[in-house]
Coordinates of C-alpha atoms and ligand atoms in Angstrom, one line a residue:
M23 CA -26.0 -7.0 -1.0
N24 CA -28.3 -5.5 1.6
G25 CA -27.2 -5.6 5.2
K26 CA -23.9 -7.4 4.6
F27 CA -21.5 -4.5 5.4
P28 CA -21.3 -3.5 9.1
Q29 CA -22.8 -0.2 10.1
H30 CA -19.4 1.6 10.7
F31 CA -17.6 0.1 7.7
L32 CA -14.8 2.5 6.6
W33 CA -15.5 3.2 3.0
G34 CA -13.0 5.4 1.2
G35 CA -9.9 5.6 -1.0
A36 CA -6.2 5.3 -0.8
V37 CA -3.3 7.4 -2.2
A38 CA 0.4 7.8 -1.3
A39 CA 2.4 11.0 -0.7
N40 CA 4.9 10.4 -3.5
Q41 CA 2.2 9.6 -6.1
V42 CA 0.0 12.6 -5.5
E43 CA 1.6 15.4 -3.5
G44 CA 4.3 16.8 -5.9
A45 CA 6.0 19.8 -4.3
Y46 CA 9.0 17.6 -3.9
Q47 CA 11.3 20.3 -2.5
A48 CA 8.7 22.6 -0.9
D49 CA 8.9 23.9 2.7
G50 CA 12.2 22.1 3.4
K51 CA 11.4 18.6 2.2
G52 CA 14.4 16.5 1.6
L53 CA 15.0 14.1 -1.3
S54 CA 13.4 10.6 -0.9
T55 CA 14.3 7.4 -2.6
S56 CA 11.2 7.9 -4.7
D57 CA 12.5 11.2 -5.9
L58 CA 15.5 9.3 -7.3
Q59 CA 13.4 7.0 -9.3
P60 CA 11.5 9.2 -11.8
Q61 CA 10.7 6.1 -14.0
G62 CA 9.0 4.2 -11.1
I63 CA 10.0 1.6 -8.5
F64 CA 11.7 -0.7 -11.0
G65 CA 13.4 2.2 -12.9
A66 CA 17.0 3.4 -12.7
I67 CA 18.3 5.2 -9.7
T68 CA 19.0 8.7 -11.0
P69 CA 21.0 11.3 -9.1
R70 CA 19.1 14.6 -9.1
T71 CA 20.7 17.6 -10.6
A72 CA 19.4 21.1 -10.6
G73 CA 16.7 21.8 -13.2
D74 CA 15.8 18.2 -14.0
S75 CA 12.3 16.9 -13.5
G76 CA 10.2 13.8 -13.3
I77 CA 6.4 13.4 -13.4
K78 CA 6.3 12.8 -9.6
D79 CA 7.8 16.3 -8.9
V80 CA 4.4 17.8 -9.5
A81 CA 2.4 14.6 -9.5
I82 CA -1.2 15.8 -9.2
D83 CA -0.2 18.7 -7.0
F84 CA -2.2 17.4 -4.1
Y85 CA 0.1 19.4 -1.8
H86 CA -1.6 22.6 -3.0
R87 CA -5.0 21.3 -4.2
Y88 CA -5.9 19.0 -1.4
P89 CA -8.9 21.2 -0.2
E90 CA -10.6 20.7 -3.6
D91 CA -9.8 16.9 -3.6
I92 CA -11.0 16.3 0.0
A93 CA -14.2 18.1 -0.9
L94 CA -14.7 15.8 -3.8
F95 CA -14.0 12.7 -1.6
A96 CA -16.6 14.1 0.9
E97 CA -19.1 14.5 -1.9
M98 CA -18.7 10.7 -2.5
G99 CA -19.4 10.2 1.2
F100 CA -15.9 8.9 2.2
K101 CA -15.6 7.8 5.8
C102 CA -11.9 7.3 5.5
L103 CA -8.9 8.4 3.4
R104 CA -5.7 6.5 3.4
T105 CA -2.6 8.5 2.6
S106 CA 1.0 8.4 3.7
I107 CA 3.3 11.0 5.4
A108 CA 6.4 11.8 3.4
W109 CA 9.1 11.0 6.0
T110 CA 11.3 13.6 4.2
R111 CA 8.9 16.4 4.9
I112 CA 9.4 15.7 8.6
F113 CA 13.0 14.6 8.7
P114 CA 14.5 15.8 5.4
Q115 CA 17.7 13.8 5.7
G116 CA 16.4 11.2 8.1
D117 CA 19.0 11.7 10.9
E118 CA 18.1 15.2 12.2
E119 CA 17.5 15.6 16.0
T120 CA 14.5 17.9 15.5
P121 CA 11.7 17.7 12.9
N122 CA 10.9 20.2 10.2
E123 CA 8.0 22.3 11.5
A124 CA 6.8 23.3 8.0
G125 CA 6.4 19.6 7.0
L126 CA 4.5 18.9 10.2
A127 CA 2.2 21.9 9.6
F128 CA 1.2 20.6 6.2
Y129 CA -0.2 17.4 7.6
D130 CA -2.0 19.3 10.3
R131 CA -3.7 21.3 7.6
L132 CA -4.5 18.2 5.6
F133 CA -6.0 16.3 8.6
D134 CA -8.0 19.3 9.7
E135 CA -9.5 19.6 6.2
M136 CA -10.5 15.9 6.4
A137 CA -12.0 16.4 9.9
K138 CA -14.3 19.1 8.5
Y139 CA -16.1 16.4 6.6
G140 CA -15.8 13.6 9.2
I141 CA -13.3 11.7 7.0
Q142 CA -11.0 9.6 9.2
P143 CA -7.3 9.5 8.2
L144 CA -5.6 6.1 7.8
I145 CA -1.9 6.9 7.7
T146 CA 1.0 4.9 6.3
L147 CA 4.3 5.8 7.9
S148 CA 6.3 4.8 4.9
H149 CA 4.8 4.2 1.5
Y150 CA 7.6 3.2 -0.9
E151 CA 10.0 5.9 0.1
M152 CA 12.5 6.9 2.8
P153 CA 15.0 9.8 3.1
Y154 CA 17.7 9.4 0.6
G155 CA 20.1 10.8 3.2
L156 CA 19.7 7.6 5.1
V157 CA 20.6 5.6 2.0
K158 CA 23.6 7.7 1.2
H159 CA 25.1 7.9 4.7
Y160 CA 24.0 4.7 6.4
G161 CA 23.1 2.2 3.6
G162 CA 19.3 2.4 4.2
W163 CA 17.7 -0.4 6.2
G164 CA 21.0 -2.4 5.9
D165 CA 22.1 -0.4 9.0
R166 CA 20.6 -1.0 12.4
R167 CA 20.7 2.8 13.1
T168 CA 17.9 3.3 10.6
I169 CA 15.6 1.6 13.1
D170 CA 16.3 4.4 15.6
F171 CA 15.8 7.1 13.0
F172 CA 12.5 5.5 12.0
E173 CA 11.3 5.2 15.6
R174 CA 12.1 8.9 16.2
Y175 CA 10.1 9.8 13.1
A176 CA 7.2 7.5 14.1
R177 CA 7.1 8.9 17.7
T178 CA 7.2 12.5 16.4
V179 CA 4.1 12.0 14.2
F180 CA 2.2 10.0 16.8
E181 CA 2.8 12.8 19.3
R182 CA 1.8 15.5 16.9
Y183 CA -1.3 13.9 15.4
K184 CA -2.5 11.6 18.2
H185 CA -5.8 13.5 18.5
K186 CA -6.3 13.6 14.7
V187 CA -5.2 10.2 13.5
K188 CA -6.4 6.9 15.1
H189 CA -5.5 4.4 12.4
W190 CA -1.9 3.8 11.3
L191 CA 0.0 1.5 9.1
T192 CA 3.8 0.9 9.3
F193 CA 5.3 -0.1 5.9
N194 CA 3.5 -0.2 2.6
E195 CA 3.6 -3.7 1.0
I196 CA 6.5 -4.7 3.2
N197 CA 7.0 -7.9 1.3
M198 CA 7.9 -5.9 -1.8
S199 CA 11.5 -5.5 -0.7
L200 CA 12.1 -9.0 -2.1
H201 CA 11.4 -7.6 -5.6
A202 CA 12.3 -3.9 -5.4
P203 CA 15.0 -3.6 -2.7
F204 CA 15.8 0.1 -3.4
T205 CA 12.2 1.1 -2.9
G206 CA 11.6 -1.2 0.0
V207 CA 14.8 -1.0 2.1
G208 CA 17.1 1.4 0.3
L209 CA 19.5 -1.2 -1.0
P210 CA 20.9 -1.5 -4.5
Q211 CA 18.6 -3.5 -6.8
E212 CA 21.3 -6.2 -7.2
S213 CA 21.8 -6.9 -3.5
D214 CA 22.2 -10.5 -2.4
K215 CA 19.5 -12.3 -0.4
S216 CA 21.4 -12.1 2.9
A217 CA 21.6 -8.3 2.7
I218 CA 18.0 -8.0 1.7
Y219 CA 16.7 -10.3 4.5
Q220 CA 19.0 -8.5 7.0
A221 CA 17.5 -5.1 6.0
I222 CA 14.0 -6.6 6.1
H223 CA 14.7 -7.9 9.6
H224 CA 15.6 -4.3 10.7
Q225 CA 12.4 -3.1 9.1
L226 CA 10.4 -5.7 10.9
V227 CA 12.0 -4.6 14.2
A228 CA 11.3 -1.0 13.4
S229 CA 7.7 -1.9 12.6
A230 CA 7.3 -3.5 16.0
R231 CA 8.8 -0.5 17.7
A232 CA 6.3 1.7 15.9
V233 CA 3.5 -0.5 17.1
K234 CA 4.8 -0.2 20.7
A235 CA 5.1 3.6 20.4
C236 CA 1.6 3.9 18.9
H237 CA 0.1 2.0 21.8
E238 CA 1.9 4.2 24.3
I239 CA 1.2 7.5 22.6
V240 CA -2.1 7.5 20.6
P241 CA -5.2 7.1 22.8
E242 CA -7.4 4.4 21.3
G243 CA -4.9 4.2 18.4
K244 CA -4.9 1.1 16.2
I245 CA -1.9 0.1 14.1
G246 CA -1.7 -2.4 11.3
N247 CA 0.9 -3.8 8.9
M248 CA 0.5 -3.7 5.1
L249 CA 1.0 -6.6 2.8
L250 CA 0.9 -7.0 -0.9
G251 CA -1.8 -9.7 -0.9
G252 CA -0.3 -11.7 -3.8
I253 CA -2.3 -14.9 -3.4
L254 CA -1.1 -17.8 -5.6
Y255 CA -2.9 -20.8 -6.8
P256 CA -1.4 -24.1 -8.0
L257 CA -1.6 -24.3 -11.8
S258 CA -2.6 -28.0 -11.5
C259 CA -3.5 -30.4 -8.7
K260 CA -0.1 -32.1 -9.0
P261 CA 1.3 -32.4 -5.5
E262 CA 4.5 -30.8 -6.7
D263 CA 2.6 -27.8 -7.8
L264 CA 0.8 -27.6 -4.6
L265 CA 3.9 -27.7 -2.5
E266 CA 5.6 -25.1 -4.7
T267 CA 2.6 -22.8 -4.3
Q268 CA 2.7 -23.2 -0.5
R269 CA 6.4 -22.3 -0.6
Q270 CA 5.8 -19.2 -2.7
N271 CA 2.8 -18.0 -0.7
R272 CA 5.1 -18.3 2.4
D273 CA 7.5 -15.8 0.8
W274 CA 4.9 -13.0 1.5
L275 CA 3.0 -14.5 4.4
F276 CA 6.3 -14.6 6.3
F277 CA 5.9 -10.9 6.9
G278 CA 2.4 -11.2 8.2
D279 CA 3.5 -14.1 10.4
V280 CA 6.2 -12.1 12.1
Q281 CA 4.1 -8.9 12.4
A282 CA 0.9 -10.6 13.6
R283 CA 2.3 -13.5 15.7
G284 CA 5.5 -11.8 17.0
Y285 CA 8.2 -14.3 16.0
Y286 CA 9.9 -15.9 13.0
P287 CA 7.9 -18.9 11.7
A288 CA 9.6 -22.3 11.8
Y289 CA 9.7 -22.7 8.0
M290 CA 12.1 -19.7 7.6
Q291 CA 14.9 -21.6 9.3
R292 CA 15.1 -24.2 6.5
F293 CA 14.6 -21.5 3.9
F294 CA 17.5 -19.5 5.3
R295 CA 19.7 -22.6 5.6
E296 CA 19.1 -23.9 2.2
N297 CA 19.6 -20.6 0.5
G298 CA 22.8 -19.7 2.4
I299 CA 21.1 -16.7 4.0
Q300 CA 22.6 -15.3 7.2
V301 CA 20.5 -12.9 9.3
A302 CA 21.8 -11.4 12.6
I303 CA 18.9 -11.4 15.1
T304 CA 19.6 -10.4 18.7
E305 CA 17.7 -11.4 21.8
E306 CA 16.5 -7.9 22.2
D307 CA 15.1 -8.0 18.6
R308 CA 13.1 -11.1 19.5
Q309 CA 11.6 -9.3 22.5
T310 CA 10.7 -6.3 20.4
L311 CA 9.0 -8.4 17.7
R312 CA 6.6 -9.6 20.3
E313 CA 4.8 -6.3 20.1
T314 CA 2.2 -7.3 17.4
I315 CA -0.1 -5.3 15.2
D316 CA -3.8 -4.7 15.9
F317 CA -5.1 -5.5 12.4
I318 CA -3.9 -6.8 9.1
S319 CA -4.1 -4.5 6.0
F320 CA -3.3 -5.5 2.5
S321 CA -3.6 -4.6 -1.2
Y322 CA -5.2 -6.9 -3.7
Y323 CA -5.2 -6.4 -7.5
M324 CA -4.8 -9.9 -8.9
S325 CA -4.0 -13.5 -8.2
G326 CA -1.5 -15.7 -10.0
C327 CA -0.6 -19.3 -10.5
V328 CA 2.5 -21.4 -9.6
T329 CA 4.0 -24.5 -11.2
A330 CA 6.9 -26.6 -10.1
D331 CA 7.8 -27.1 -13.8
P332 CA 10.1 -24.4 -15.0
A333 CA 9.4 -25.1 -18.6
Q334 CA 5.8 -23.8 -18.1
Y335 CA 6.9 -20.7 -16.4
E336 CA 6.1 -17.5 -18.2
S337 CA 5.4 -14.0 -17.0
A338 CA 1.9 -12.7 -16.4
R339 CA 3.4 -9.3 -16.8
G340 CA 2.4 -8.2 -13.3
N341 CA 4.2 -5.1 -12.2
I342 CA 5.7 -6.8 -9.3
L343 CA 5.7 -10.6 -9.3
D344 CA 6.2 -12.9 -12.3
M345 CA 3.5 -15.5 -12.1
V346 CA 2.1 -18.1 -14.5
P347 CA -1.1 -16.8 -16.1
N348 CA -4.4 -18.4 -15.0
P349 CA -6.2 -19.7 -18.1
H350 CA -9.6 -19.0 -16.5
L351 CA -9.1 -15.3 -16.0
A352 CA -9.1 -12.2 -18.2
S353 CA -6.5 -9.5 -17.8
S354 CA -6.4 -5.7 -17.5
E355 CA -4.7 -3.6 -20.2
W356 CA -1.6 -3.9 -18.1
G357 CA -1.7 -7.7 -18.0
W358 CA -3.0 -7.9 -14.4
Q359 CA -5.3 -10.9 -14.1
I360 CA -8.8 -9.9 -12.8
D361 CA -10.0 -12.3 -10.1
P362 CA -12.8 -11.0 -7.7
I363 CA -13.3 -14.4 -6.1
G364 CA -9.6 -14.4 -5.2
L365 CA -10.3 -11.5 -2.9
R366 CA -12.9 -13.5 -0.9
Y367 CA -10.5 -16.4 -0.8
L368 CA -7.6 -14.2 0.4
L369 CA -9.8 -12.6 3.1
N370 CA -10.6 -16.1 4.4
V371 CA -7.0 -17.3 4.2
L372 CA -5.8 -14.3 6.2
Y373 CA -8.6 -14.5 8.8
D374 CA -8.1 -18.2 9.2
R375 CA -4.4 -17.6 9.8
Y376 CA -4.4 -14.6 12.1
Q377 CA -7.9 -14.1 13.5
K378 CA -7.3 -10.4 13.5
P379 CA -9.5 -7.7 11.8
L380 CA -8.7 -7.1 8.1
F381 CA -8.6 -3.9 6.2
I382 CA -8.5 -3.9 2.4
V383 CA -6.4 -0.7 1.8
E384 CA -5.9 -1.0 -1.9
N385 CA -7.9 -2.5 -4.8
G386 CA -8.7 -1.1 -8.2
L387 CA -8.3 -1.2 -11.9
G388 CA -5.7 0.8 -13.8
A389 CA -7.1 1.6 -17.2
K390 CA -6.9 4.2 -20.0
D391 CA -9.9 6.5 -19.9
R392 CA -11.4 8.4 -22.8
V393 CA -12.7 11.9 -22.2
E394 CA -15.7 12.5 -24.5
A395 CA -16.3 15.7 -26.4
D396 CA -18.8 16.8 -23.7
G397 CA -16.2 16.1 -21.0
S398 CA -17.8 13.0 -19.6
I399 CA -15.9 9.7 -18.9
H400 CA -17.8 6.4 -19.1
D401 CA -15.7 4.1 -17.1
D402 CA -18.0 1.1 -16.9
Y403 CA -15.0 -1.3 -16.9
R404 CA -13.9 0.3 -13.6
I405 CA -17.4 0.1 -12.1
N406 CA -17.6 -3.6 -13.0
Y407 CA -14.2 -4.4 -11.6
L408 CA -14.9 -2.7 -8.3
N409 CA -18.5 -3.9 -8.0
D410 CA -17.5 -7.5 -8.5
H411 CA -14.7 -7.3 -5.9
L412 CA -17.0 -5.6 -3.4
V413 CA -19.6 -8.4 -4.0
Q414 CA -16.9 -10.8 -2.9
V415 CA -16.0 -8.7 0.1
A416 CA -19.7 -9.0 1.2
E417 CA -19.4 -12.7 0.7
A418 CA -16.4 -12.9 2.9
I419 CA -18.1 -10.8 5.6
D420 CA -20.9 -13.4 5.4
D421 CA -18.3 -16.1 5.8
G422 CA -17.6 -14.5 9.2
V423 CA -14.5 -12.5 8.3
E424 CA -14.1 -9.3 10.2
V425 CA -13.5 -6.6 7.7
M426 CA -12.9 -3.0 9.0
G427 CA -13.1 -1.2 5.7
Y428 CA -12.2 -0.8 2.1
T429 CA -10.2 2.0 0.5
S430 CA -10.0 1.6 -3.2
W431 CA -6.7 2.5 -4.8
G432 CA -6.3 5.9 -6.4
P433 CA -9.8 7.5 -6.0
I434 CA -8.3 10.3 -7.9
D435 CA -5.9 9.7 -10.9
L436 CA -2.3 9.7 -9.7
V437 CA 1.1 8.7 -10.9
S438 CA 1.5 4.9 -11.1
A439 CA 4.1 3.3 -8.9
S440 CA 5.5 0.7 -11.2
K441 CA 6.2 2.9 -14.3
A442 CA 5.4 6.4 -13.2
E443 CA 2.6 6.8 -15.7
M444 CA -0.4 9.1 -15.6
S445 CA -2.2 7.1 -18.3
K446 CA -2.7 4.2 -16.0
R447 CA -5.7 5.7 -14.3
Y448 CA -7.5 4.3 -11.2
G449 CA -9.6 7.3 -10.2
F450 CA -13.3 8.2 -9.8
I451 CA -11.9 11.6 -10.4
H452 CA -10.0 12.4 -13.6
V453 CA -7.0 14.6 -13.5
D454 CA -6.0 16.4 -16.7
R455 CA -2.3 15.4 -17.0
D456 CA -0.5 13.1 -19.4
D457 CA 2.6 10.9 -19.2
A458 CA 4.7 13.8 -20.5
G459 CA 3.4 16.1 -17.8
N460 CA 1.2 18.2 -20.0
G461 CA -2.3 19.2 -18.9
S462 CA -4.1 21.7 -16.7
L463 CA -4.4 19.4 -13.6
E464 CA -8.2 20.1 -13.7
R465 CA -10.3 17.6 -11.8
R466 CA -13.4 16.0 -13.4
R467 CA -15.9 13.5 -12.1
K468 CA -16.1 10.2 -14.0
K469 CA -19.2 7.9 -14.2
S470 CA -17.7 5.8 -11.4
F471 CA -17.7 8.8 -9.1
Y472 CA -21.5 8.7 -8.9
W473 CA -21.5 4.9 -8.7
Y474 CA -19.2 4.8 -5.7
R475 CA -21.2 7.6 -4.0
D476 CA -24.3 5.4 -4.3
V477 CA -22.4 2.4 -3.0
I478 CA -21.3 4.3 0.1
H479 CA -24.6 6.0 0.7
S480 CA -26.4 2.6 0.5
N481 CA -23.7 0.9 2.6
G482 CA -23.2 -1.6 -0.2
A483 CA -26.9 -2.3 -0.9
S484 CA -26.5 -0.9 -4.4
L485 CA -23.9 -3.4 -5.5
K486 CA -25.0 -5.9 -8.1
D487 CA -24.3 -9.6 -8.1
R488 CA -23.5 -10.0 -11.8
R489 CA -22.6 -13.7 -11.6
Ligands
LIG526 C1 0.6 -1.1 -5.0 C2 1.2 0.1 -4.3 O1 1.6 -1.9 -5.3 O2 0.0 -0.9 -6.2 C3 0.8 1.5 -4.9 O3 1.1 0.2 -3.0 C4 0.6 1.3 -6.4 O4 1.7 2.5 -4.6 C5 -0.5 0.3 -6.7 O5 0.3 2.5 -7.1 C6 -0.8 0.1 -8.1 O6 0.3 -0.1 -8.9 P1 0.7 0.8 -10.2 O7 2.0 0.4 -10.6 O8 -0.4 0.5 -11.1 O9 0.6 2.2 -9.7

């Protein structure tokens, strides 16, 4: 793989505030939607009462242990770390006039620590959480006023960190609201499609406002969107299957189309009409949407198949999307189908469609690890998964796709989003904590730690084409 990755390729890892920080009420932090879902993004919405606890309340205690963790990332040679700012540390209820200084100070300390090692932050403004206060008092993204509250938050953090953070993302996996509306847009899970698309519209407008603000405030700042790259293949070459696949791929590409091109794609008119969906879009909204992102970022874990025949439809047990299993692919312990070539294909699809730089901001294997008696962890399955995906990234770069960087998901074990499990581990660094919250939180290097360090140090030359 010598020479395929560009010289300034941003190698690193990605985490999210609500999955690592813990300290869920520290220093004035307000409750977020994530704090109300202790069982994960598809779990029940649980009112918090004094004394109760969920695994995310402590998570891996990154809030207090970040210096040790950043030092470990630096030891692997990270050029970049993706994390998110917890909106509720800055605006605890969401609608305050002035920000919470203690929350702002925490991220100053975090970014300064990263700067010590030359690790660039890539910051998501909202990763699967928003202030619960905005849900309770305004109905979340269903209300237009949430756009203004978000813009105030975005402008506040751009001003504060404009000399420390140059790469920003607006909403994590923005297309996920179609499947988890409480997590995505703060609406009840059973909301109808009109309500969900209206809230999504408000979020798309808010994203465009953040893009504009970033361009105004952050010198040399770049801001991208973030899509769940759920690429779908037709199960057969039947034209009906192909058409259905195109339709379902448009469900998620729609978000990228608006954010990268600046307007609603033509196909959505028919989709809205035939599904009885009403969305109020003002002329001012249309103007705002014209402020487009600088780059496309996305997560990629698996591909899936589509058929027009409902009788063949069964679930591939993905955490997010129900897809028909691909008979040519193996699956992870969690039923996610492993498809490295799909990543090359997806990179090409997105680059053909948008001609904007791409950033792979999540990719990884959730697996159970075994700690040997001597404390070592031999996670060759993880090394193979990541190696094979990175080989395909190199191929896509060779195809001419402009790839800015790669941040693997969960470089340190963290709480999973879908089911709030610790046992679904993604890390190069093991954290001693189990699903019940027992454990010392001690950090330990896995075999993959040394493998990834070599990949970064060799700028990808150590990757092995195992095909
Ligand atoms: C993405 C999310 O969907 O997938 C992350 O952006 C999440 O927050 C990751 O953790 C992996 O999913 P899970 O459910 O295995 O944590």
